[in-house]
C-alpha positions as a LaTeX table, in Angstrom:
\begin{tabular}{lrrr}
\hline
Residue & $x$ (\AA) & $y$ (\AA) & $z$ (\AA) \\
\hline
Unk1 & 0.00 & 0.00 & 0.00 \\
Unk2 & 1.15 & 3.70 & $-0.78$ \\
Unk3 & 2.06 & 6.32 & 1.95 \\
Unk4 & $-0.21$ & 8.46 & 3.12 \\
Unk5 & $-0.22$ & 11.91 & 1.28 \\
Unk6 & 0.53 & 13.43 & 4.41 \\
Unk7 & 4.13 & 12.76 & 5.41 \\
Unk8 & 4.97 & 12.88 & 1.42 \\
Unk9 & 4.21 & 16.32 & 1.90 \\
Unk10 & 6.07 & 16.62 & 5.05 \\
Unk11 & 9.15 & 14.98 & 4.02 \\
Unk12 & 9.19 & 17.10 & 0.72 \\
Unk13 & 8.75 & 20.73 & 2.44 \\
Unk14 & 11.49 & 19.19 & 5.39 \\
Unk15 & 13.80 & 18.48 & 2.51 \\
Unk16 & 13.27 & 21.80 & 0.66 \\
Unk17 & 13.83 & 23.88 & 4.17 \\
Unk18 & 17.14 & 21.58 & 4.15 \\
Unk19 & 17.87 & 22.71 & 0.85 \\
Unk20 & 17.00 & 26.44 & 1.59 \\
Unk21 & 19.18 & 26.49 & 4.75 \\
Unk22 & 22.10 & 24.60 & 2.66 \\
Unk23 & 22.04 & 27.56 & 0.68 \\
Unk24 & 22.14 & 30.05 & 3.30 \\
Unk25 & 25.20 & 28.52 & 4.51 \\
Unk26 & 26.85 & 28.62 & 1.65 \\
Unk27 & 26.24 & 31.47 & 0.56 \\
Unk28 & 27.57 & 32.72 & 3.94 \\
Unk29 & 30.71 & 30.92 & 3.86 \\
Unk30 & 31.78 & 31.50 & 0.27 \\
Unk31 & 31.22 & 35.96 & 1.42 \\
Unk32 & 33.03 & 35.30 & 4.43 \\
Unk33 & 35.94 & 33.66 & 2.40 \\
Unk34 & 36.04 & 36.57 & $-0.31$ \\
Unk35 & 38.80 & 39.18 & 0.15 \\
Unk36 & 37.86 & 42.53 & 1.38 \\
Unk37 & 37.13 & 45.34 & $-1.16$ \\
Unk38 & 39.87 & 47.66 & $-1.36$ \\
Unk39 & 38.65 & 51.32 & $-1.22$ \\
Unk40 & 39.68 & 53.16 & $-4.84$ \\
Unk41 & 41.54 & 56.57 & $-3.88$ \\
Unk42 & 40.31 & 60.27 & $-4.23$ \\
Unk43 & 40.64 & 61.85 & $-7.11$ \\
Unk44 & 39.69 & 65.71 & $-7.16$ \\
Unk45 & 38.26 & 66.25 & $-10.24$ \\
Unk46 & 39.81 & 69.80 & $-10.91$ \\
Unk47 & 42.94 & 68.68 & $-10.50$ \\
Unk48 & 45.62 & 70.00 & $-13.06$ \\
Unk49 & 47.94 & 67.76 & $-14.70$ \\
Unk50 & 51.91 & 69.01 & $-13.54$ \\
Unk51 & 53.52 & 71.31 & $-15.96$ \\
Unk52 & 56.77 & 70.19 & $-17.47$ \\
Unk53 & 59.26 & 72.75 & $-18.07$ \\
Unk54 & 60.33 & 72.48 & $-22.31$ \\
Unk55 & 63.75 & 71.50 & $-22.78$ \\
Unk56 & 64.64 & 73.83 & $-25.37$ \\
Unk57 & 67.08 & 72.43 & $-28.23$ \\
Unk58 & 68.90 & 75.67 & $-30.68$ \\
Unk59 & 70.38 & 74.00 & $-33.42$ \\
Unk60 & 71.74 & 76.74 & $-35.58$ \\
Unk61 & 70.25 & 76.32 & $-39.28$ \\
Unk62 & 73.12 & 78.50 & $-40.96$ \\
Unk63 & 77.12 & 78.38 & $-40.24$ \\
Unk64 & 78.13 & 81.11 & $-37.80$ \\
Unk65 & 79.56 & 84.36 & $-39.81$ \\
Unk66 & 82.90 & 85.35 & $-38.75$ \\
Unk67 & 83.90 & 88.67 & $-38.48$ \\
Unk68 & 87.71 & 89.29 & $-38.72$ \\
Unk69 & 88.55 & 92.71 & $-38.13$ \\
Unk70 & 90.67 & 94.90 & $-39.99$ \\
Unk71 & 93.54 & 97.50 & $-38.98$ \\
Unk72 & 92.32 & 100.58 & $-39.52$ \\
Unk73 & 94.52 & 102.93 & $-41.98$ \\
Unk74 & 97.13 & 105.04 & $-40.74$ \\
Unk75 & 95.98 & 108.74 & $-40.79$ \\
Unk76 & 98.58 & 111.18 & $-42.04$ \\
Unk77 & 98.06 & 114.95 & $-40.41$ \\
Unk78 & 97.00 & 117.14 & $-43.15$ \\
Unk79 & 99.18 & 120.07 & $-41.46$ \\
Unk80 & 102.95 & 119.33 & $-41.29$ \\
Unk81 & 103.62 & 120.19 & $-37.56$ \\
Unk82 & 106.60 & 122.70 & $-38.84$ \\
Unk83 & 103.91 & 124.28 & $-40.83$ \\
Unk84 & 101.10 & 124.33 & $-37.68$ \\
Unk85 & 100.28 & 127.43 & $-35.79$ \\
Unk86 & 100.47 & 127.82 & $-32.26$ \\
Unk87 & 97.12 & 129.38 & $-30.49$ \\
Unk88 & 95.81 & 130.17 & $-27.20$ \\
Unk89 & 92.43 & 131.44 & $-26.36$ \\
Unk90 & 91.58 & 132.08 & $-22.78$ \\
Unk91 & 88.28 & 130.86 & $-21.66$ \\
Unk92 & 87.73 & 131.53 & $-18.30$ \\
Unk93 & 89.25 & 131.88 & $-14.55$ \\
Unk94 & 88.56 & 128.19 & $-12.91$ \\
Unk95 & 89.64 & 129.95 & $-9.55$ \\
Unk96 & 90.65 & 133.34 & $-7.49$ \\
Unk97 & 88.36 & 135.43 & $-9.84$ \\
Unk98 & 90.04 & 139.04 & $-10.45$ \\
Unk99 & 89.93 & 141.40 & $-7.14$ \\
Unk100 & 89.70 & 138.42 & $-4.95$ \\
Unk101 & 90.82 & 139.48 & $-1.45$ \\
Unk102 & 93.59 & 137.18 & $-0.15$ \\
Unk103 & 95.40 & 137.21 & 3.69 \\
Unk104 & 99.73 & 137.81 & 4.25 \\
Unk105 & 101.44 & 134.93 & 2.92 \\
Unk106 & 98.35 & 132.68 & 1.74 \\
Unk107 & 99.12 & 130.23 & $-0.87$ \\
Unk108 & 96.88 & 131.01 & $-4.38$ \\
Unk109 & 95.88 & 128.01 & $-6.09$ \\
Unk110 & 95.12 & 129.91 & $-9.30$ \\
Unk111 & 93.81 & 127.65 & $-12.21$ \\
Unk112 & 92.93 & 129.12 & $-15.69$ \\
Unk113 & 90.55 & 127.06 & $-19.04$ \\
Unk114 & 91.89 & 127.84 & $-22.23$ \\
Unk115 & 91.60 & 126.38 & $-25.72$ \\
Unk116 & 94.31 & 125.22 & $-27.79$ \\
Unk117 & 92.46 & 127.35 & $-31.01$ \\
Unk118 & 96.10 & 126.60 & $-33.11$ \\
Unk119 & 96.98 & 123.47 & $-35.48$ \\
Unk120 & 99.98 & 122.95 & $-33.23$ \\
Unk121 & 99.72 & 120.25 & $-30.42$ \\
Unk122 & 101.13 & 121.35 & $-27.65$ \\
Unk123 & 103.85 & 119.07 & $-26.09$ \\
Unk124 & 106.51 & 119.66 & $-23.40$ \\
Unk125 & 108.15 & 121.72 & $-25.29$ \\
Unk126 & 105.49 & 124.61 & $-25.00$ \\
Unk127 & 106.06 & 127.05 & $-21.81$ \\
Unk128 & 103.90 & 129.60 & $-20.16$ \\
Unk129 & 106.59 & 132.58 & $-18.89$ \\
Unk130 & 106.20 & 135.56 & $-16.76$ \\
Unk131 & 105.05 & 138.35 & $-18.99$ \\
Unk132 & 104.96 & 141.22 & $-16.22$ \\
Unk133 & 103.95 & 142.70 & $-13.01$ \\
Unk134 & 104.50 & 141.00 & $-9.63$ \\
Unk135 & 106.01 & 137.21 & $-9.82$ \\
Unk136 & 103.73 & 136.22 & $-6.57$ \\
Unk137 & 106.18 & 133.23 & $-5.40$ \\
Unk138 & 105.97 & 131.81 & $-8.62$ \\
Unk139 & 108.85 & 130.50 & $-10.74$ \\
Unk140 & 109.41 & 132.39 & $-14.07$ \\
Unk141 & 108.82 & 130.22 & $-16.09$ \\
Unk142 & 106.61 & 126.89 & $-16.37$ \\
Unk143 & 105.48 & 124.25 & $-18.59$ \\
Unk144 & 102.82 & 124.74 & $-20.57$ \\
Unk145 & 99.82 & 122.19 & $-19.98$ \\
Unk146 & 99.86 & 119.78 & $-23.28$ \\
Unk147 & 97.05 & 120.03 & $-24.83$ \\
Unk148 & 96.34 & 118.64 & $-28.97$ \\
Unk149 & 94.40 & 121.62 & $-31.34$ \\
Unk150 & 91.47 & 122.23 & $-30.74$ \\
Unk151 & 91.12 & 121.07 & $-26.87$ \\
Unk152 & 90.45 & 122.26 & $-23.67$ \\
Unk153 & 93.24 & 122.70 & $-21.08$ \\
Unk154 & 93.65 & 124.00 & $-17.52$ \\
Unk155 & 96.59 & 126.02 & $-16.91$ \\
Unk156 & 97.53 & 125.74 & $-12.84$ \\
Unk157 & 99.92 & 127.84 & $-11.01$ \\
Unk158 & 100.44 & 128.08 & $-7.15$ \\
Unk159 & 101.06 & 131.70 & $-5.96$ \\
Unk160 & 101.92 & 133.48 & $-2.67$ \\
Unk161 & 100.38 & 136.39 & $-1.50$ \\
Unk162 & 102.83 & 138.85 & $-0.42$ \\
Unk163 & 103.12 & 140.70 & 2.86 \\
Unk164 & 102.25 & 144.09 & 2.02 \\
Unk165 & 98.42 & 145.79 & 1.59 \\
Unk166 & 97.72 & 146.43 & $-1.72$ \\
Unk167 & 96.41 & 145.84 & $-5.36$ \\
Unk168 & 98.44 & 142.49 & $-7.28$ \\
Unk169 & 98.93 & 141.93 & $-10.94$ \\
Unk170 & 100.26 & 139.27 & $-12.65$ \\
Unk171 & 100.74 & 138.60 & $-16.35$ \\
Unk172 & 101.74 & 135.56 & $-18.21$ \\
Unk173 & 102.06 & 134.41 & $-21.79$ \\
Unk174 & 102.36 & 131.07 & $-23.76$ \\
Unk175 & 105.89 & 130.59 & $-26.03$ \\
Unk176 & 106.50 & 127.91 & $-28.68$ \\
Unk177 & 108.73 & 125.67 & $-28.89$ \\
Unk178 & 111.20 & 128.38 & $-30.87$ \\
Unk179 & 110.53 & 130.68 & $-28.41$ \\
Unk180 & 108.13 & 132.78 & $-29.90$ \\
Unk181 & 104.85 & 133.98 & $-27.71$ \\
Unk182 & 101.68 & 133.15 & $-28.96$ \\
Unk183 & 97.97 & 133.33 & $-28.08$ \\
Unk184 & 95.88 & 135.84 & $-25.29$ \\
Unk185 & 98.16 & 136.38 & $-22.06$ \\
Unk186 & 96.44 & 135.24 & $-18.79$ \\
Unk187 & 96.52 & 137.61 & $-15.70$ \\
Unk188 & 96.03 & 137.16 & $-11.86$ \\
Unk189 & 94.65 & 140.22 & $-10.05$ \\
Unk190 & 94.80 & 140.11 & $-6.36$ \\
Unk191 & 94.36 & 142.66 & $-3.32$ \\
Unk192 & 95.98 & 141.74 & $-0.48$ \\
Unk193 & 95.32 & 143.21 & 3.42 \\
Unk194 & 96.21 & 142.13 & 6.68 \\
Unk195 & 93.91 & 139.73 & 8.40 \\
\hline
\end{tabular}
C-alpha cells in the first residue's frame, strides 16, 4: 500500500527547508571567504595635470659668420707740424676770480681754461713765462699744460700772497717751442690786506 499523502508532503517541504538552509550557509561561507574590497583613492576632479618645463634644443640652421677685423689705416696729419700754428684762447678763470681778497702769505691756487684754437699740439716743449707785473712766489717760467688743437686745457699755477696791503697783478704768456709767444696772455689780479 502507498504512503499516506501526508508525510509525502512533510518529508518534501522538510527536505526543501534543508535545501533552503544549505544555501544560506553557503552562501555565507563563500562571502566570508572573499577578500575585502579595497577602497579606490580620491581623485579631485579639478585637478591639473603638472607642468613640465620644455627642454629647449637651438640648433643653428646657418654656419656662424665670422667677423675678422681689420687694422684701420694710418691717418697722415694734413698740417705738417713745422707748418702748424700755435694758439691760445683764454676761456675763463677756474679759480681766485680778479679782485679776490687774499690774507699775508696765503698760498693762491690759481687755475685758468683755455683752448688750444692753433693746429699745433702742444707738447713739453710749449712754456707759459712771466710776462709782467709781480712774480707772486711763482717761478718764471713753467710748462705749458699739453694740450692737442682744438682742446680744452687747464693752466695751474700756485702763488703766494705777499706781505704788504695792496692791489696784485700778474701777467703771463704762452711761447713755442722756438721761443716765440703766442695766443691771449692770462693775468692774476689780487688785493691783499692784513687779516
Amino acid at each position: 500500500m502507498g504512503r499516506p499523502f501526508f508525510m509525502m508532503t512533510t518529508r518534501l517541504s522538510h527536505s526543501r527547508s534543508l535545501f533552503a538552509l544549505l544555501l544560506s550557509l553557503f552562501s555565507v561561507s563563500a562571502f566570508a571567504c572573499s577578500p575585502a574590497p579595497t577602497p579606490t583613492p580620491f581623485r579631485p576632479p579639478t585637478l591639473e595635470p603638472p607642468l613640465i618645463e620644455p627642454t629647449l634644443i637651438i640648433q643653428p640652421t646657418k654656419q656662424p659668420v665670422i667677423i675678422q677685423s681689420t687694422p684701420l689705416p694710418t691717418i697722415t696729419p694734413a698740417v705738417d707740424p713745422q707748418d702748424c700754428v700755435s694758439d691760445l684762447g683764454f676761456l675763463s678763470d677756474i679759480t681766485i676770480p680778479d679782485n679776490t681778497f687774499v690774507t699775508y702769505g696765503s698760498s693762491i691756487d690759481k687755475q685758468w681754461l683755455v683752448e688750444n684754437n692753433g693746429t699745433c699740439n702742444w707738447d713739453s716743449s710749449y712754456r707759459l713765462r712771466h710776462l709782467g707785473g709781480a712774480v707772486l712766489g711763482a717761478p718764471e717760467e713753467t710748462l705749458l699744460y699739453p694740450a692737442r688743437s682744438g682742446k680744452q686745457a687747464t693752466i695751474q699755477i700756485i702763488f703766494t700772497a705777499p706781505f704788504t696791503d695792496g692791489f696784485y697783478e700778474s701777467a703771463w704768456q704762452a711761447y713755442d717751442p722756438a721761443g716765440i709767444p703766442f695766443g691771449d696772455p692770462i693775468y692774476i689780479r689780487i688785493t691783499v690786506a692784513s687779516p
